[in-house]
Amino acid sequence: MVKAAAPSCNCSLRAVLQLEGRGMRGMQVPGRSFDAKPSTTSVMRDRLGHLQAVSSSEGAEAEHETTQVLSSTEDLHVEDFPQDSSSTNPDMETVFDESQEARRQIQYIQLEVKRLRERNLQMITGTLWTSSPNTSDSNAIAADIKIRGQDMLAHLRKMESHRKELEEMHGTNSTVARISRTQYASVSNSFRDVMLEYNEAEMSHKESCKAYIQRQMEIVGQEVTVDQIEEMLQNGQWNVFSENMVSEGKTVHSALTQIESRHTEMLQLERRIQSLHEVFLDVAMLVEEQSSMTDYIQTHVQSTEAEVKEVMVKLERAKRHDRNNPFKKLLFWKR
């Protein structure tokens, strides 16, 4: 009998302990704490607020990442990509050496054009007009530009012949042939730009001399237009300046001296331009030959840049959507 009653006692004792545990849950006892398990409603409410905060920040994050991608594509360098084995090709090295030498010569011409502009400006302002060596300096600068321009034309013809040889040896679509065409077109355009800059500097100085002569003619009492001055320059009829003078004195004498000096400078300027006439014609022919090639290269470069930017934006957008995947976030939150 005693053995049969033991299980019932154990069951009643277990039930009492369970009731006591339910009553003590959530009660505060010194030295012990009974925390209640969080309810499902509070968990759902906390998760909803987190998702709302994430969705509200998606717009600003997308705009920031798009701007960051566009700016990062502009900072790409050649070193970021694996280099082709053709970069160690002797033919490739020859192409780069030729283009580097051509660009060095173009930089020298740019420096000479800058010096010529400074000389012309000083002569127009009158700071160097009384010094005769400065006119010869301008002539020396122009002569040096002519020599360097002729050397550049010979160098460009050499690059062109080398380009044709590479196309025959490796094919028109080979890497070295395409790079050779690109370098040749780039150097030709740079040379054209610097020669046009020289021509613009001389023409600007010529117009400044005409305006100065016109002002000096007003001082001596004669009003002439720029077209009349151009006609006098072409015909050489500058003796009209000493005829029909309204006033006499030091002012008139000084004005006539300045007019004669400007006339001499304009004649020298015309001779400088005529001496470079053949160089300008050769440059124009080179640019005409390379116009179609330059347009083709520029079009493909622009389209490639646009496609790269578009791909980078789409890639970052895909990464952002992958990070904002709700299933991945839910699994990460449960962990």
Short mmCIF file of C-alpha atoms in Angstrom, two decimals:
data_model
loop_
_atom_site.label_atom_id
_atom_site.label_comp_id
_atom_site.label_asym_id
_atom_site.label_seq_id
_atom_site.Cartn_x
_atom_site.Cartn_y
_atom_site.Cartn_z
CA MET A 1 0.00 0.00 0.00
CA VAL A 2 2.72 2.43 0.73
CA LYS A 3 4.40 1.75 -2.57
CA ALA A 4 1.20 2.35 -4.47
CA ALA A 5 0.59 5.77 -2.88
CA ALA A 6 4.04 7.16 -3.68
CA PRO A 7 3.35 8.09 -7.31
CA SER A 8 0.27 10.09 -6.40
CA CYS A 9 2.26 12.09 -3.94
CA ASN A 10 4.88 12.83 -6.51
CA CYS A 11 2.24 13.98 -9.00
CA SER A 12 0.62 16.27 -6.48
CA LEU A 13 3.98 17.69 -5.50
CA ARG A 14 4.81 18.41 -9.15
CA ALA A 15 1.50 20.18 -9.66
CA VAL A 16 2.04 22.35 -6.59
CA LEU A 17 5.49 23.36 -7.83
CA GLN A 18 4.10 24.30 -11.22
CA LEU A 19 1.40 26.47 -9.66
CA GLU A 20 3.92 28.18 -7.46
CA GLY A 21 6.21 28.82 -10.44
CA ARG A 22 3.35 30.45 -12.36
CA GLY A 23 2.52 32.65 -9.48
CA MET A 24 6.09 33.71 -8.87
CA ARG A 25 6.82 34.52 -12.53
CA GLY A 26 7.13 38.28 -12.90
CA MET A 27 7.50 38.80 -9.13
CA GLN A 28 10.45 40.63 -7.72
CA VAL A 29 12.24 38.67 -5.01
CA PRO A 30 15.38 39.94 -3.32
CA GLY A 31 18.35 38.22 -4.87
CA ARG A 32 16.27 36.65 -7.65
CA SER A 33 14.33 37.90 -10.68
CA PHE A 34 11.55 36.25 -12.61
CA ASP A 35 11.27 37.88 -16.04
CA ALA A 36 8.30 37.28 -18.19
CA LYS A 37 8.83 36.10 -21.79
CA PRO A 38 8.24 38.93 -24.32
CA SER A 39 4.92 38.69 -26.07
CA THR A 40 4.52 38.19 -29.83
CA THR A 41 2.73 41.54 -30.23
CA SER A 42 5.67 43.53 -28.87
CA VAL A 43 8.10 41.66 -31.12
CA MET A 44 5.99 42.42 -34.19
CA ARG A 45 5.72 46.09 -33.23
CA ASP A 46 9.49 46.45 -32.78
CA ARG A 47 10.20 44.73 -36.12
CA LEU A 48 7.71 46.98 -37.95
CA GLY A 49 9.46 50.12 -36.73
CA HIS A 50 12.82 48.75 -37.85
CA LEU A 51 11.52 48.03 -41.36
CA GLN A 52 9.99 51.49 -41.63
CA ALA A 53 13.32 53.09 -40.69
CA VAL A 54 15.13 51.00 -43.30
CA SER A 55 12.65 51.85 -46.09
CA SER A 56 12.80 55.58 -45.31
CA SER A 57 16.60 55.61 -45.68
CA GLU A 58 16.64 53.77 -49.03
CA GLY A 59 15.99 56.91 -51.12
CA ALA A 60 18.82 58.95 -49.65
CA GLU A 61 21.16 55.96 -49.74
CA ALA A 62 20.40 55.31 -53.43
CA GLU A 63 21.09 58.91 -54.41
CA HIS A 64 24.32 58.98 -52.42
CA GLU A 65 25.61 55.73 -53.91
CA THR A 66 24.71 56.80 -57.45
CA THR A 67 26.67 60.04 -57.04
CA GLN A 68 29.55 58.13 -55.50
CA VAL A 69 29.65 55.69 -58.42
CA LEU A 70 29.64 58.48 -61.00
CA SER A 71 32.49 60.23 -59.25
CA SER A 72 34.45 57.00 -58.83
CA THR A 73 34.28 56.23 -62.54
CA GLU A 74 36.02 59.54 -63.28
CA ASP A 75 38.97 58.55 -61.08
CA LEU A 76 39.71 55.27 -62.87
CA HIS A 77 43.28 54.88 -64.04
CA VAL A 78 44.99 52.49 -66.35
CA GLU A 79 46.79 50.90 -63.41
CA ASP A 80 43.45 49.61 -62.05
CA PHE A 81 43.14 47.15 -64.95
CA PRO A 82 45.41 44.31 -65.94
CA GLN A 83 47.83 45.35 -68.64
CA ASP A 84 48.05 43.52 -71.93
CA SER A 85 51.19 41.63 -72.80
CA SER A 86 51.43 43.73 -75.96
CA SER A 87 52.61 46.68 -73.83
CA THR A 88 56.07 45.06 -73.78
CA ASN A 89 56.11 44.74 -77.57
CA PRO A 90 59.03 46.63 -79.19
CA ASP A 91 56.67 48.03 -81.82
CA MET A 92 54.44 49.38 -79.05
CA GLU A 93 57.39 50.99 -77.30
CA THR A 94 58.42 52.62 -80.57
CA VAL A 95 54.93 54.07 -81.02
CA PHE A 96 54.94 55.54 -77.52
CA ASP A 97 58.47 56.94 -77.93
CA GLU A 98 57.49 58.67 -81.17
CA SER A 99 54.35 60.18 -79.67
CA GLN A 100 56.23 61.32 -76.56
CA GLU A 101 58.89 63.05 -78.65
CA ALA A 102 56.19 64.75 -80.74
CA ARG A 103 54.40 66.03 -77.64
CA ARG A 104 57.69 67.37 -76.28
CA GLN A 105 58.21 69.37 -79.47
CA ILE A 106 54.64 70.67 -79.28
CA GLN A 107 55.26 71.87 -75.73
CA TYR A 108 58.33 73.79 -76.92
CA ILE A 109 56.22 75.48 -79.59
CA GLN A 110 53.61 76.38 -76.98
CA LEU A 111 56.27 78.04 -74.85
CA GLU A 112 57.51 80.03 -77.84
CA VAL A 113 53.96 81.16 -78.65
CA LYS A 114 53.57 82.30 -75.06
CA ARG A 115 56.80 84.31 -75.30
CA LEU A 116 55.61 85.89 -78.54
CA ARG A 117 52.33 86.93 -76.93
CA GLU A 118 54.20 88.57 -74.07
CA ARG A 119 56.48 90.46 -76.47
CA ASN A 120 53.57 91.67 -78.55
CA LEU A 121 51.71 92.81 -75.45
CA GLN A 122 54.72 94.74 -74.19
CA MET A 123 55.14 96.42 -77.55
CA ILE A 124 51.47 97.42 -77.68
CA THR A 125 51.60 98.92 -74.19
CA GLY A 126 54.71 100.91 -75.16
CA THR A 127 57.07 99.45 -72.55
CA LEU A 128 59.38 97.97 -75.18
CA TRP A 129 58.64 100.04 -78.26
CA THR A 130 61.68 102.26 -77.92
CA SER A 131 64.00 99.27 -77.68
CA SER A 132 64.94 97.97 -81.13
CA PRO A 133 66.18 94.47 -80.11
CA ASN A 134 62.65 93.45 -79.11
CA THR A 135 61.36 93.54 -82.68
CA SER A 136 64.19 91.26 -83.68
CA ASP A 137 63.30 89.06 -80.70
CA SER A 138 59.80 88.61 -82.10
CA ASN A 139 61.27 87.72 -85.48
CA ALA A 140 63.64 85.23 -83.85
CA ILE A 141 60.77 83.61 -81.96
CA ALA A 142 58.73 83.31 -85.15
CA ALA A 143 61.71 81.82 -86.98
CA ASP A 144 62.18 79.25 -84.22
CA ILE A 145 58.49 78.35 -84.38
CA LYS A 146 58.81 77.87 -88.14
CA ILE A 147 61.79 75.52 -87.74
CA ARG A 148 60.08 73.47 -85.04
CA GLY A 149 56.89 73.35 -87.10
CA GLN A 150 58.74 71.96 -90.10
CA ASP A 151 60.44 69.38 -87.87
CA MET A 152 57.06 68.38 -86.49
CA LEU A 153 55.67 67.88 -89.99
CA ALA A 154 58.58 65.58 -90.83
CA HIS A 155 58.03 63.71 -87.56
CA LEU A 156 54.32 63.27 -88.31
CA ARG A 157 55.09 61.88 -91.75
CA LYS A 158 57.45 59.40 -90.10
CA MET A 159 54.72 58.37 -87.65
CA GLU A 160 52.28 57.93 -90.51
CA SER A 161 54.62 55.67 -92.46
CA HIS A 162 55.30 53.63 -89.32
CA ARG A 163 51.56 53.31 -88.73
CA LYS A 164 51.05 51.89 -92.23
CA GLU A 165 53.87 49.40 -91.68
CA LEU A 166 52.27 48.20 -88.44
CA GLU A 167 48.92 47.76 -90.14
CA GLU A 168 50.54 45.63 -92.86
CA MET A 169 52.48 43.53 -90.34
CA HIS A 170 49.88 43.00 -87.59
CA GLY A 171 46.58 43.88 -89.28
CA THR A 172 44.37 46.95 -89.08
CA ASN A 173 42.45 45.64 -86.04
CA SER A 174 45.49 44.68 -83.98
CA THR A 175 46.20 46.42 -80.70
CA VAL A 176 49.44 48.04 -81.83
CA ALA A 177 47.86 49.31 -85.06
CA ARG A 178 44.89 50.83 -83.26
CA ILE A 179 47.12 52.52 -80.68
CA SER A 180 49.35 53.85 -83.45
CA ARG A 181 46.35 55.38 -85.24
CA THR A 182 45.09 56.92 -82.02
CA GLN A 183 48.47 58.43 -81.13
CA TYR A 184 48.95 59.80 -84.63
CA ALA A 185 45.52 61.44 -84.63
CA SER A 186 46.05 62.91 -81.15
CA VAL A 187 49.47 64.36 -82.00
CA SER A 188 48.19 65.80 -85.30
CA ASN A 189 45.34 67.58 -83.54
CA SER A 190 47.65 68.94 -80.84
CA PHE A 191 50.03 70.29 -83.47
CA ARG A 192 47.16 71.87 -85.35
CA ASP A 193 45.91 73.56 -82.16
CA VAL A 194 49.29 75.05 -81.29
CA MET A 195 49.80 76.40 -84.82
CA LEU A 196 46.33 77.94 -84.78
CA GLU A 197 47.23 79.51 -81.45
CA TYR A 198 50.34 81.04 -83.03
CA ASN A 199 48.30 82.38 -85.95
CA GLU A 200 45.75 83.86 -83.54
CA ALA A 201 48.52 85.60 -81.58
CA GLU A 202 49.90 87.22 -84.75
CA MET A 203 46.47 88.27 -86.02
CA SER A 204 45.59 89.75 -82.63
CA HIS A 205 48.81 91.78 -82.66
CA LYS A 206 48.05 92.97 -86.18
CA GLU A 207 44.60 94.22 -85.15
CA SER A 208 46.12 95.97 -82.14
CA CYS A 209 48.60 97.75 -84.41
CA LYS A 210 45.78 98.91 -86.68
CA ALA A 211 43.83 100.30 -83.74
CA TYR A 212 46.95 102.09 -82.47
CA ILE A 213 47.60 103.65 -85.89
CA GLN A 214 43.99 104.78 -86.07
CA ARG A 215 44.32 106.57 -82.72
CA GLN A 216 47.57 108.23 -83.77
CA MET A 217 45.98 109.41 -87.02
CA GLU A 218 43.26 111.12 -85.01
CA ILE A 219 45.97 112.93 -83.06
CA VAL A 220 47.50 114.39 -86.23
CA GLY A 221 44.06 115.46 -87.44
CA GLN A 222 43.16 112.68 -89.88
CA GLU A 223 40.36 110.19 -89.36
CA VAL A 224 40.75 106.85 -91.11
CA THR A 225 38.96 103.53 -90.78
CA VAL A 226 40.50 100.14 -90.19
CA ASP A 227 39.72 99.15 -93.78
CA GLN A 228 41.61 102.19 -95.08
CA ILE A 229 44.58 101.26 -92.92
CA GLU A 230 44.46 97.72 -94.32
CA GLU A 231 44.41 99.12 -97.85
CA MET A 232 47.37 101.39 -97.07
CA LEU A 233 49.22 98.39 -95.70
CA GLN A 234 48.65 96.35 -98.85
CA ASN A 235 49.47 99.19 -101.26
CA GLY A 236 52.33 100.67 -99.24
CA GLN A 237 50.93 104.21 -99.49
CA TRP A 238 52.02 105.47 -96.08
CA ASN A 239 53.25 108.84 -97.35
CA VAL A 240 49.71 110.18 -96.93
CA PHE A 241 50.41 110.48 -93.23
CA SER A 242 52.69 113.45 -93.75
CA GLU A 243 50.21 115.28 -95.98
CA ASN A 244 47.42 117.64 -94.96
CA MET A 245 48.54 117.98 -91.36
CA VAL A 246 46.20 120.11 -89.28
CA SER A 247 48.68 120.92 -86.55
CA GLU A 248 52.43 120.89 -86.04
CA GLY A 249 54.69 120.44 -83.09
CA LYS A 250 56.12 117.75 -80.88
CA THR A 251 52.80 115.93 -80.54
CA VAL A 252 52.41 115.52 -84.29
CA HIS A 253 56.02 114.49 -84.70
CA SER A 254 55.68 111.87 -81.95
CA ALA A 255 52.48 110.55 -83.50
CA LEU A 256 54.11 110.22 -86.91
CA THR A 257 57.05 108.41 -85.35
CA GLN A 258 54.72 105.93 -83.67
CA ILE A 259 52.77 105.41 -86.91
CA GLU A 260 55.95 104.66 -88.84
CA SER A 261 57.09 102.26 -86.13
CA ARG A 262 53.77 100.44 -86.19
CA HIS A 263 53.93 100.31 -89.95
CA THR A 264 57.35 98.67 -89.78
CA GLU A 265 56.11 96.17 -87.20
CA MET A 266 53.09 95.25 -89.34
CA LEU A 267 55.29 94.68 -92.38
CA GLN A 268 57.51 92.36 -90.37
CA LEU A 269 54.44 90.60 -89.03
CA GLU A 270 53.15 90.03 -92.56
CA ARG A 271 56.48 88.54 -93.58
CA ARG A 272 56.43 86.21 -90.57
CA ILE A 273 52.95 84.96 -91.44
CA GLN A 274 53.84 84.45 -95.10
CA SER A 275 56.93 82.48 -94.15
CA LEU A 276 54.72 80.04 -92.23
CA HIS A 277 52.11 79.82 -94.97
CA GLU A 278 53.41 76.47 -96.23
CA VAL A 279 53.41 75.05 -92.71
CA PHE A 280 49.78 76.08 -92.23
CA LEU A 281 48.82 74.42 -95.53
CA ASP A 282 50.51 71.16 -94.53
CA VAL A 283 48.81 71.24 -91.14
CA ALA A 284 45.44 71.80 -92.79
CA MET A 285 46.00 68.81 -95.07
CA LEU A 286 46.97 66.61 -92.13
CA VAL A 287 43.88 67.58 -90.18
CA GLU A 288 41.68 66.98 -93.22
CA GLU A 289 43.09 63.48 -93.60
CA GLN A 290 42.60 62.67 -89.93
CA SER A 291 39.16 64.24 -89.47
CA SER A 292 37.20 61.06 -90.14
CA MET A 293 39.51 58.99 -87.94
CA THR A 294 39.31 61.50 -85.10
CA ASP A 295 35.52 61.61 -85.21
CA TYR A 296 35.40 57.80 -85.17
CA ILE A 297 37.71 57.54 -82.17
CA GLN A 298 35.94 60.31 -80.25
CA THR A 299 32.52 58.74 -80.83
CA HIS A 300 33.64 55.34 -79.55
CA VAL A 301 35.41 56.82 -76.52
CA GLN A 302 32.32 58.79 -75.50
CA SER A 303 30.01 55.79 -75.96
CA THR A 304 32.37 53.60 -73.91
CA GLU A 305 32.45 56.11 -71.04
CA ALA A 306 28.64 56.32 -71.00
CA GLU A 307 28.28 52.53 -70.97
CA VAL A 308 30.83 52.11 -68.17
CA LYS A 309 29.03 54.67 -65.98
CA GLU A 310 25.68 53.01 -66.63
CA VAL A 311 27.03 49.57 -65.76
CA MET A 312 28.63 50.83 -62.55
CA VAL A 313 25.37 52.45 -61.44
CA LYS A 314 23.42 49.26 -62.12
CA LEU A 315 26.01 47.20 -60.26
CA GLU A 316 25.84 49.38 -57.15
CA ARG A 317 22.05 49.36 -57.33
CA ALA A 318 22.07 45.55 -57.43
CA LYS A 319 24.40 45.44 -54.43
CA ARG A 320 22.12 47.79 -52.52
CA HIS A 321 19.02 45.70 -53.27
CA ASP A 322 20.91 42.58 -52.27
CA ARG A 323 21.82 44.13 -48.91
CA ASN A 324 18.23 45.31 -48.39
CA ASN A 325 16.75 41.87 -49.07
CA PRO A 326 14.07 41.40 -46.33
CA PHE A 327 14.69 37.65 -46.07
CA LYS A 328 18.40 38.17 -45.44
CA LYS A 329 17.66 40.87 -42.88
CA LEU A 330 15.13 38.65 -41.10
CA LEU A 331 17.59 35.76 -40.88
CA PHE A 332 20.31 38.07 -39.64
CA TRP A 333 17.94 39.54 -37.03
CA LYS A 334 17.00 36.09 -35.74
CA ARG A 335 20.64 35.17 -35.39
#
